[in-house]
Amino acid sequence: MKKYFAFYLLLILFFSSSFKVEAQYIAVMGALEQEIDLLLGEMEKQKKIQIGGIDFYKGKINGKKVVVLKAGVGKVNASYSTAVLTQNFGIDALIFTGVAGGLHPESLPGDIIIGDRLFQHDFGKFDQEGFEVTTYRELTGAHQTDLFIPSDSILVFKSKQAAQQVAFNALSGRNPNVFTGLIATGDMFVSSPEKAQWLFGEYGALAAEMEGAAVGHICRTLDIPFVVIRSCSDNANHDARVNFEQFVGPASINSSRLVLSILEDW
Ligand code: ADE
């Protein structure tokens, strides 16, 4: 009897591991509930699985096999969620969707930023000369990475194409602009015109947010194509907190609409 038990156990393990490899998903991640709500509403055959304290929603959106999750706010939550996701699902590609503080002088709430590169603006050294952003080491080796983490160029291209077909909410009295460029990630909600000006002036960053570069860093290490899509909820200035509260919902919808369009064209 014991012999058969071991045999069946091996059989189950073999099949469960091969299912894992076969099932390839497009992962869609947001930090907040509002950032994934629309996508969950569009999901067919939805199935919820909880792993490591995270709710994963598997199903189909626009006919594509997806897993959607809320990562939580900040780089630690984003890294943890990406690690649990990638260790438990076969992931073909990852799209991060959500809101950000717009840094470009012409950006307004509702505008879209497609992140073609990301960096951690709060990672660096601090001495008598002040703070300096520095490169960091690869997860798997001793090599210094570049300061900027590139998104997958094909996904960036697909995002730009898809954006042309989306009817975005006009939150600021004009049709939203679609920018492509650098996103600055840090463990802080920026509501300082000086910090916003530093990020734009020094680095050319178009948006400040709190998760993208962390997710990107892990995806690069694991060779998973990724892109970060953001819609501006605020301008990272003195009004940022109030604007965020007002626009987090409708800006999240703009970002989600772009994700839906990307999935449609996939
Ligand atoms: N997400 C939305 N607005 C933000 C801001 N101003 N700073 C950081 N993350 C944000």
mmCIF file of C-alpha atoms and ligand atoms in Angstrom:
data_model
loop_
_atom_site.group_PDB
_atom_site.id
_atom_site.type_symbol
_atom_site.label_atom_id
_atom_site.label_comp_id
_atom_site.label_asym_id
_atom_site.label_seq_id
_atom_site.Cartn_x
_atom_site.Cartn_y
_atom_site.Cartn_z
ATOM 1 C CA MET A 1 0.000 0.000 0.000
ATOM 2 C CA LYS A 2 2.832 2.345 0.992
ATOM 3 C CA LYS A 3 4.524 1.612 -2.331
ATOM 4 C CA TYR A 4 1.414 2.694 -4.280
ATOM 5 C CA PHE A 5 1.012 5.810 -2.146
ATOM 6 C CA ALA A 6 4.538 6.948 -3.030
ATOM 7 C CA PHE A 7 3.876 6.186 -6.698
ATOM 8 C CA TYR A 8 0.637 8.238 -6.748
ATOM 9 C CA LEU A 9 2.315 11.073 -4.873
ATOM 10 C CA LEU A 10 5.087 11.191 -7.473
ATOM 11 C CA LEU A 11 2.481 11.136 -10.254
ATOM 12 C CA ILE A 12 0.583 14.081 -8.696
ATOM 13 C CA LEU A 13 3.806 16.045 -8.197
ATOM 14 C CA PHE A 14 4.874 15.390 -11.768
ATOM 15 C CA PHE A 15 1.558 16.552 -13.235
ATOM 16 C CA SER A 16 1.164 19.557 -10.956
ATOM 17 C CA SER A 17 4.659 20.784 -11.841
ATOM 18 C CA SER A 18 4.088 20.310 -15.565
ATOM 19 C CA PHE A 19 0.733 22.173 -15.372
ATOM 20 C CA LYS A 20 2.574 25.071 -13.771
ATOM 21 C CA VAL A 21 4.979 25.327 -16.693
ATOM 22 C CA GLU A 22 2.223 25.050 -19.312
ATOM 23 C CA ALA A 23 -0.065 27.676 -17.817
ATOM 24 C CA GLN A 24 1.322 30.965 -19.083
ATOM 25 C CA TYR A 25 -0.313 34.154 -17.921
ATOM 26 C CA ILE A 26 -0.055 37.826 -18.605
ATOM 27 C CA ALA A 27 0.199 39.344 -15.132
ATOM 28 C CA VAL A 28 -1.497 42.674 -14.450
ATOM 29 C CA MET A 29 -0.513 44.312 -11.193
ATOM 30 C CA GLY A 30 -1.704 47.449 -9.409
ATOM 31 C CA ALA A 31 -0.837 48.812 -5.990
ATOM 32 C CA LEU A 32 -4.354 49.783 -4.886
ATOM 33 C CA GLU A 33 -7.824 48.299 -5.203
ATOM 34 C CA GLN A 34 -8.998 51.200 -7.407
ATOM 35 C CA GLU A 35 -6.142 50.430 -9.786
ATOM 36 C CA ILE A 36 -7.376 46.900 -10.575
ATOM 37 C CA ASP A 37 -11.170 47.266 -10.069
ATOM 38 C CA LEU A 38 -12.083 47.871 -13.714
ATOM 39 C CA LEU A 39 -9.922 44.955 -14.852
ATOM 40 C CA LEU A 40 -11.519 42.570 -12.361
ATOM 41 C CA GLY A 41 -14.928 43.713 -13.613
ATOM 42 C CA GLU A 42 -13.901 42.771 -17.166
ATOM 43 C CA MET A 43 -12.550 39.351 -16.178
ATOM 44 C CA GLU A 44 -14.329 36.192 -17.294
ATOM 45 C CA LYS A 45 -14.110 32.820 -15.538
ATOM 46 C CA GLN A 46 -12.645 34.575 -12.518
ATOM 47 C CA LYS A 47 -11.033 32.381 -9.890
ATOM 48 C CA LYS A 48 -9.471 33.745 -6.705
ATOM 49 C CA ILE A 49 -6.443 32.058 -5.158
ATOM 50 C CA GLN A 50 -4.688 33.260 -2.020
ATOM 51 C CA ILE A 51 -0.943 32.656 -1.734
ATOM 52 C CA GLY A 52 1.356 34.253 0.810
ATOM 53 C CA GLY A 53 -1.353 36.676 1.917
ATOM 54 C CA ILE A 54 -1.939 37.952 -1.637
ATOM 55 C CA ASP A 55 -5.181 37.471 -3.583
ATOM 56 C CA PHE A 56 -4.513 36.388 -7.159
ATOM 57 C CA TYR A 57 -7.412 36.583 -9.639
ATOM 58 C CA LYS A 58 -7.015 34.202 -12.562
ATOM 59 C CA GLY A 59 -9.264 34.395 -15.597
ATOM 60 C CA LYS A 60 -9.598 35.846 -19.078
ATOM 61 C CA ILE A 61 -9.699 39.475 -20.148
ATOM 62 C CA ASN A 62 -10.419 40.172 -23.818
ATOM 63 C CA GLY A 63 -9.829 36.473 -24.433
ATOM 64 C CA LYS A 64 -6.304 36.523 -22.932
ATOM 65 C CA LYS A 65 -5.280 34.411 -19.980
ATOM 66 C CA VAL A 66 -4.402 36.788 -17.152
ATOM 67 C CA VAL A 67 -3.624 36.877 -13.462
ATOM 68 C CA VAL A 68 -4.470 40.148 -11.739
ATOM 69 C CA LEU A 69 -3.282 41.180 -8.286
ATOM 70 C CA LYS A 70 -3.074 44.069 -5.861
ATOM 71 C CA ALA A 71 0.552 44.432 -4.794
ATOM 72 C CA GLY A 72 0.129 47.017 -2.044
ATOM 73 C CA VAL A 73 1.904 50.378 -1.868
ATOM 74 C CA GLY A 74 5.675 50.836 -2.036
ATOM 75 C CA LYS A 75 8.755 48.974 -3.187
ATOM 76 C CA VAL A 76 8.744 46.281 -0.493
ATOM 77 C CA ASN A 77 5.138 45.290 -1.173
ATOM 78 C CA ALA A 78 5.731 45.432 -4.917
ATOM 79 C CA SER A 79 8.874 43.267 -4.672
ATOM 80 C CA TYR A 80 7.229 40.733 -2.391
ATOM 81 C CA SER A 81 4.175 40.473 -4.646
ATOM 82 C CA THR A 82 6.316 40.095 -7.760
ATOM 83 C CA ALA A 83 8.340 37.365 -6.061
ATOM 84 C CA VAL A 84 5.253 35.405 -4.941
ATOM 85 C CA LEU A 85 3.645 35.902 -8.371
ATOM 86 C CA THR A 86 6.640 34.713 -10.369
ATOM 87 C CA GLN A 87 7.330 31.743 -8.093
ATOM 88 C CA ASN A 88 3.749 30.461 -8.353
ATOM 89 C CA PHE A 89 2.589 31.282 -11.886
ATOM 90 C CA GLY A 90 4.122 30.917 -15.311
ATOM 91 C CA ILE A 91 4.305 34.568 -16.357
ATOM 92 C CA ASP A 92 4.814 35.540 -20.023
ATOM 93 C CA ALA A 93 4.719 39.274 -19.388
ATOM 94 C CA LEU A 94 3.846 41.740 -16.644
ATOM 95 C CA ILE A 95 1.954 45.004 -16.979
ATOM 96 C CA PHE A 96 1.904 47.355 -13.997
ATOM 97 C CA THR A 97 -1.059 49.736 -14.015
ATOM 98 C CA GLY A 98 -1.986 52.614 -11.746
ATOM 99 C CA VAL A 99 -1.672 56.292 -10.922
ATOM 100 C CA ALA A 100 1.308 58.593 -10.499
ATOM 101 C CA GLY A 101 2.291 62.160 -9.829
ATOM 102 C CA GLY A 102 2.889 63.901 -13.164
ATOM 103 C CA LEU A 103 6.235 65.745 -13.345
ATOM 104 C CA HIS A 104 6.242 67.155 -16.869
ATOM 105 C CA PRO A 105 5.239 70.856 -16.715
ATOM 106 C CA GLU A 106 2.461 70.176 -19.204
ATOM 107 C CA SER A 107 1.054 67.049 -17.594
ATOM 108 C CA LEU A 108 -2.360 67.206 -15.963
ATOM 109 C CA PRO A 109 -4.525 64.694 -14.088
ATOM 110 C CA GLY A 110 -5.764 62.001 -16.457
ATOM 111 C CA ASP A 111 -2.661 62.072 -18.702
ATOM 112 C CA ILE A 112 -0.948 58.777 -19.478
ATOM 113 C CA ILE A 113 2.715 57.909 -18.930
ATOM 114 C CA ILE A 114 4.091 54.800 -20.613
ATOM 115 C CA GLY A 115 7.311 54.027 -18.745
ATOM 116 C CA ASP A 116 10.074 53.047 -21.152
ATOM 117 C CA ARG A 117 12.698 53.269 -18.360
ATOM 118 C CA LEU A 118 12.495 53.377 -14.569
ATOM 119 C CA PHE A 119 14.805 54.155 -11.675
ATOM 120 C CA GLN A 120 14.752 54.276 -7.884
ATOM 121 C CA HIS A 121 15.097 57.937 -6.975
ATOM 122 C CA ASP A 122 15.561 57.156 -3.269
ATOM 123 C CA PHE A 123 18.351 54.578 -3.648
ATOM 124 C CA GLY A 124 21.798 56.037 -3.162
ATOM 125 C CA LYS A 125 24.317 57.513 -0.746
ATOM 126 C CA PHE A 126 24.014 60.314 1.712
ATOM 127 C CA ASP A 127 27.079 62.216 2.992
ATOM 128 C CA GLN A 128 28.218 65.748 3.793
ATOM 129 C CA GLU A 129 27.589 66.699 0.183
ATOM 130 C CA GLY A 130 24.017 65.525 0.387
ATOM 131 C CA PHE A 131 22.111 62.756 -1.342
ATOM 132 C CA GLU A 132 23.164 61.135 -4.587
ATOM 133 C CA VAL A 133 21.227 58.503 -6.495
ATOM 134 C CA THR A 134 23.496 55.546 -7.267
ATOM 135 C CA THR A 135 23.344 52.324 -9.258
ATOM 136 C CA TYR A 136 22.688 49.103 -7.389
ATOM 137 C CA ARG A 137 23.778 45.509 -7.692
ATOM 138 C CA GLU A 138 22.009 42.822 -9.699
ATOM 139 C CA LEU A 139 19.891 40.434 -7.654
ATOM 140 C CA THR A 140 21.751 37.384 -8.921
ATOM 141 C CA GLY A 141 25.309 38.575 -9.187
ATOM 142 C CA ALA A 142 27.922 41.066 -8.202
ATOM 143 C CA HIS A 143 27.429 43.355 -11.197
ATOM 144 C CA GLN A 144 26.372 46.945 -10.885
ATOM 145 C CA THR A 145 23.197 47.578 -12.846
ATOM 146 C CA ASP A 146 22.625 50.684 -14.893
ATOM 147 C CA LEU A 147 20.789 53.451 -13.102
ATOM 148 C CA PHE A 148 17.845 53.086 -15.457
ATOM 149 C CA ILE A 149 15.920 49.855 -15.900
ATOM 150 C CA PRO A 150 14.550 49.577 -19.442
ATOM 151 C CA SER A 151 11.022 48.264 -19.973
ATOM 152 C CA ASP A 152 10.470 45.702 -22.689
ATOM 153 C CA SER A 153 10.665 47.620 -25.979
ATOM 154 C CA ILE A 154 7.962 45.528 -27.675
ATOM 155 C CA LEU A 155 5.542 46.128 -24.799
ATOM 156 C CA VAL A 156 6.304 49.850 -24.917
ATOM 157 C CA PHE A 157 5.588 49.833 -28.645
ATOM 158 C CA LYS A 158 2.350 47.849 -28.126
ATOM 159 C CA SER A 159 1.307 50.284 -25.379
ATOM 160 C CA LYS A 160 1.858 53.305 -27.626
ATOM 161 C CA GLN A 161 -0.105 51.679 -30.443
ATOM 162 C CA ALA A 162 -2.923 50.629 -28.122
ATOM 163 C CA ALA A 163 -3.154 54.129 -26.594
ATOM 164 C CA GLN A 164 -4.205 55.520 -29.973
ATOM 165 C CA GLN A 165 -7.395 53.446 -29.840
ATOM 166 C CA VAL A 166 -8.509 54.349 -26.308
ATOM 167 C CA ALA A 167 -11.196 56.846 -25.359
ATOM 168 C CA PHE A 168 -9.668 58.201 -22.145
ATOM 169 C CA ASN A 169 -11.597 60.172 -19.525
ATOM 170 C CA ALA A 170 -10.860 63.873 -19.925
ATOM 171 C CA LEU A 171 -10.215 64.807 -16.288
ATOM 172 C CA SER A 172 -8.655 68.218 -16.858
ATOM 173 C CA GLY A 173 -10.791 69.836 -19.531
ATOM 174 C CA ARG A 174 -8.831 68.451 -22.477
ATOM 175 C CA ASN A 175 -8.129 65.060 -23.994
ATOM 176 C CA PRO A 176 -5.380 63.359 -21.999
ATOM 177 C CA ASN A 177 -1.841 63.545 -23.362
ATOM 178 C CA VAL A 178 0.074 60.305 -23.740
ATOM 179 C CA PHE A 179 3.754 60.603 -22.758
ATOM 180 C CA THR A 180 6.432 57.931 -23.075
ATOM 181 C CA GLY A 181 9.542 58.191 -20.950
ATOM 182 C CA LEU A 182 11.266 57.792 -17.620
ATOM 183 C CA ILE A 183 9.388 56.948 -14.406
ATOM 184 C CA ALA A 184 10.873 57.684 -10.969
ATOM 185 C CA THR A 185 10.085 55.207 -8.194
ATOM 186 C CA GLY A 186 10.577 55.836 -4.479
ATOM 187 C CA ASP A 187 9.118 54.946 -1.113
ATOM 188 C CA MET A 188 7.425 58.308 -0.669
ATOM 189 C CA PHE A 189 4.342 60.120 -1.852
ATOM 190 C CA VAL A 190 5.796 63.263 -3.449
ATOM 191 C CA SER A 191 3.896 66.455 -2.719
ATOM 192 C CA SER A 192 6.786 68.880 -3.064
ATOM 193 C CA PRO A 193 7.347 71.152 -6.084
ATOM 194 C CA GLU A 194 11.099 71.140 -5.299
ATOM 195 C CA LYS A 195 11.326 67.344 -5.367
ATOM 196 C CA ALA A 196 9.143 67.222 -8.489
ATOM 197 C CA GLN A 197 11.385 69.794 -10.195
ATOM 198 C CA TRP A 198 14.522 67.844 -9.147
ATOM 199 C CA LEU A 199 13.148 64.599 -10.630
ATOM 200 C CA PHE A 200 12.162 66.292 -13.881
ATOM 201 C CA GLY A 201 15.108 68.687 -14.158
ATOM 202 C CA GLU A 202 17.893 66.339 -13.076
ATOM 203 C CA TYR A 203 16.662 63.091 -14.641
ATOM 204 C CA GLY A 204 13.883 63.991 -17.084
ATOM 205 C CA ALA A 205 11.446 61.812 -15.132
ATOM 206 C CA LEU A 206 7.837 62.234 -16.279
ATOM 207 C CA ALA A 207 6.094 60.602 -13.318
ATOM 208 C CA ALA A 208 6.710 59.814 -9.650
ATOM 209 C CA GLU A 209 5.282 56.620 -8.234
ATOM 210 C CA MET A 210 6.145 54.003 -5.634
ATOM 211 C CA GLU A 211 6.423 50.540 -7.213
ATOM 212 C CA GLY A 212 7.517 50.441 -10.873
ATOM 213 C CA ALA A 213 11.308 50.207 -10.633
ATOM 214 C CA ALA A 214 11.103 47.485 -7.967
ATOM 215 C CA VAL A 215 8.862 45.333 -10.150
ATOM 216 C CA GLY A 216 11.022 46.124 -13.182
ATOM 217 C CA HIS A 217 14.212 45.151 -11.372
ATOM 218 C CA ILE A 218 12.824 41.708 -10.517
ATOM 219 C CA CYS A 219 11.353 41.191 -13.999
ATOM 220 C CA ARG A 220 14.718 42.036 -15.584
ATOM 221 C CA THR A 221 16.450 39.547 -13.301
ATOM 222 C CA LEU A 222 13.960 36.831 -14.246
ATOM 223 C CA ASP A 223 13.829 37.793 -17.942
ATOM 224 C CA ILE A 224 10.121 38.585 -17.817
ATOM 225 C CA PRO A 225 9.055 41.322 -20.269
ATOM 226 C CA PHE A 226 7.363 44.167 -18.413
ATOM 227 C CA VAL A 227 5.939 47.628 -18.895
ATOM 228 C CA VAL A 228 4.624 50.224 -16.441
ATOM 229 C CA ILE A 229 1.518 52.215 -17.394
ATOM 230 C CA ARG A 230 0.490 55.177 -15.241
ATOM 231 C CA SER A 231 -2.160 57.850 -15.355
ATOM 232 C CA CYS A 232 -1.593 61.102 -13.452
ATOM 233 C CA SER A 233 -3.743 61.590 -10.374
ATOM 234 C CA ASP A 234 -1.813 64.739 -9.369
ATOM 235 C CA ASN A 235 1.277 66.836 -10.104
ATOM 236 C CA ALA A 236 3.400 65.852 -7.087
ATOM 237 C CA ASN A 237 3.063 69.437 -5.786
ATOM 238 C CA HIS A 238 1.426 71.089 -2.747
ATOM 239 C CA ASP A 239 -2.032 70.043 -4.021
ATOM 240 C CA ALA A 240 -0.989 66.461 -4.657
ATOM 241 C CA ARG A 241 -2.788 64.892 -1.683
ATOM 242 C CA VAL A 242 -6.108 66.605 -2.449
ATOM 243 C CA ASN A 243 -5.796 65.944 -6.193
ATOM 244 C CA PHE A 244 -4.899 62.325 -5.522
ATOM 245 C CA GLU A 245 -8.084 61.797 -3.494
ATOM 246 C CA GLN A 246 -10.136 63.413 -6.260
ATOM 247 C CA PHE A 247 -8.528 61.676 -9.240
ATOM 248 C CA VAL A 248 -7.249 58.293 -8.041
ATOM 249 C CA GLY A 249 -10.477 56.612 -9.235
ATOM 250 C CA PRO A 250 -10.888 58.182 -12.692
ATOM 251 C CA ALA A 251 -7.122 58.179 -13.421
ATOM 252 C CA SER A 252 -6.975 54.471 -12.504
ATOM 253 C CA ILE A 253 -9.734 53.914 -15.060
ATOM 254 C CA ASN A 254 -7.658 55.646 -17.757
ATOM 255 C CA SER A 255 -4.658 53.442 -17.023
ATOM 256 C CA SER A 256 -6.874 50.314 -16.947
ATOM 257 C CA ARG A 257 -8.475 51.263 -20.275
ATOM 258 C CA LEU A 258 -5.044 51.295 -21.850
ATOM 259 C CA VAL A 259 -4.319 47.867 -20.352
ATOM 260 C CA LEU A 260 -7.597 46.551 -21.798
ATOM 261 C CA SER A 261 -6.629 47.899 -25.201
ATOM 262 C CA ILE A 262 -3.155 46.295 -24.962
ATOM 263 C CA LEU A 263 -4.780 42.958 -24.092
ATOM 264 C CA GLU A 264 -7.241 43.274 -26.952
ATOM 265 C CA ASP A 265 -4.404 43.694 -29.467
ATOM 266 C CA TRP A 266 -2.180 41.035 -27.855
HETATM 267 N N1 ADE B 1 1.177 58.098 -6.878
HETATM 268 C C1 ADE B 1 0.269 59.011 -7.229
HETATM 269 N N2 ADE B 1 0.685 60.248 -6.983
HETATM 270 C C2 ADE B 1 1.922 60.135 -6.446
HETATM 271 C C3 ADE B 1 2.866 61.052 -5.973
HETATM 272 N N3 ADE B 1 2.626 62.358 -5.992
HETATM 273 N N4 ADE B 1 4.039 60.576 -5.469
HETATM 274 C C4 ADE B 1 4.272 59.245 -5.450
HETATM 275 N N5 ADE B 1 3.400 58.319 -5.870
HETATM 276 C C5 ADE B 1 2.231 58.758 -6.382
#
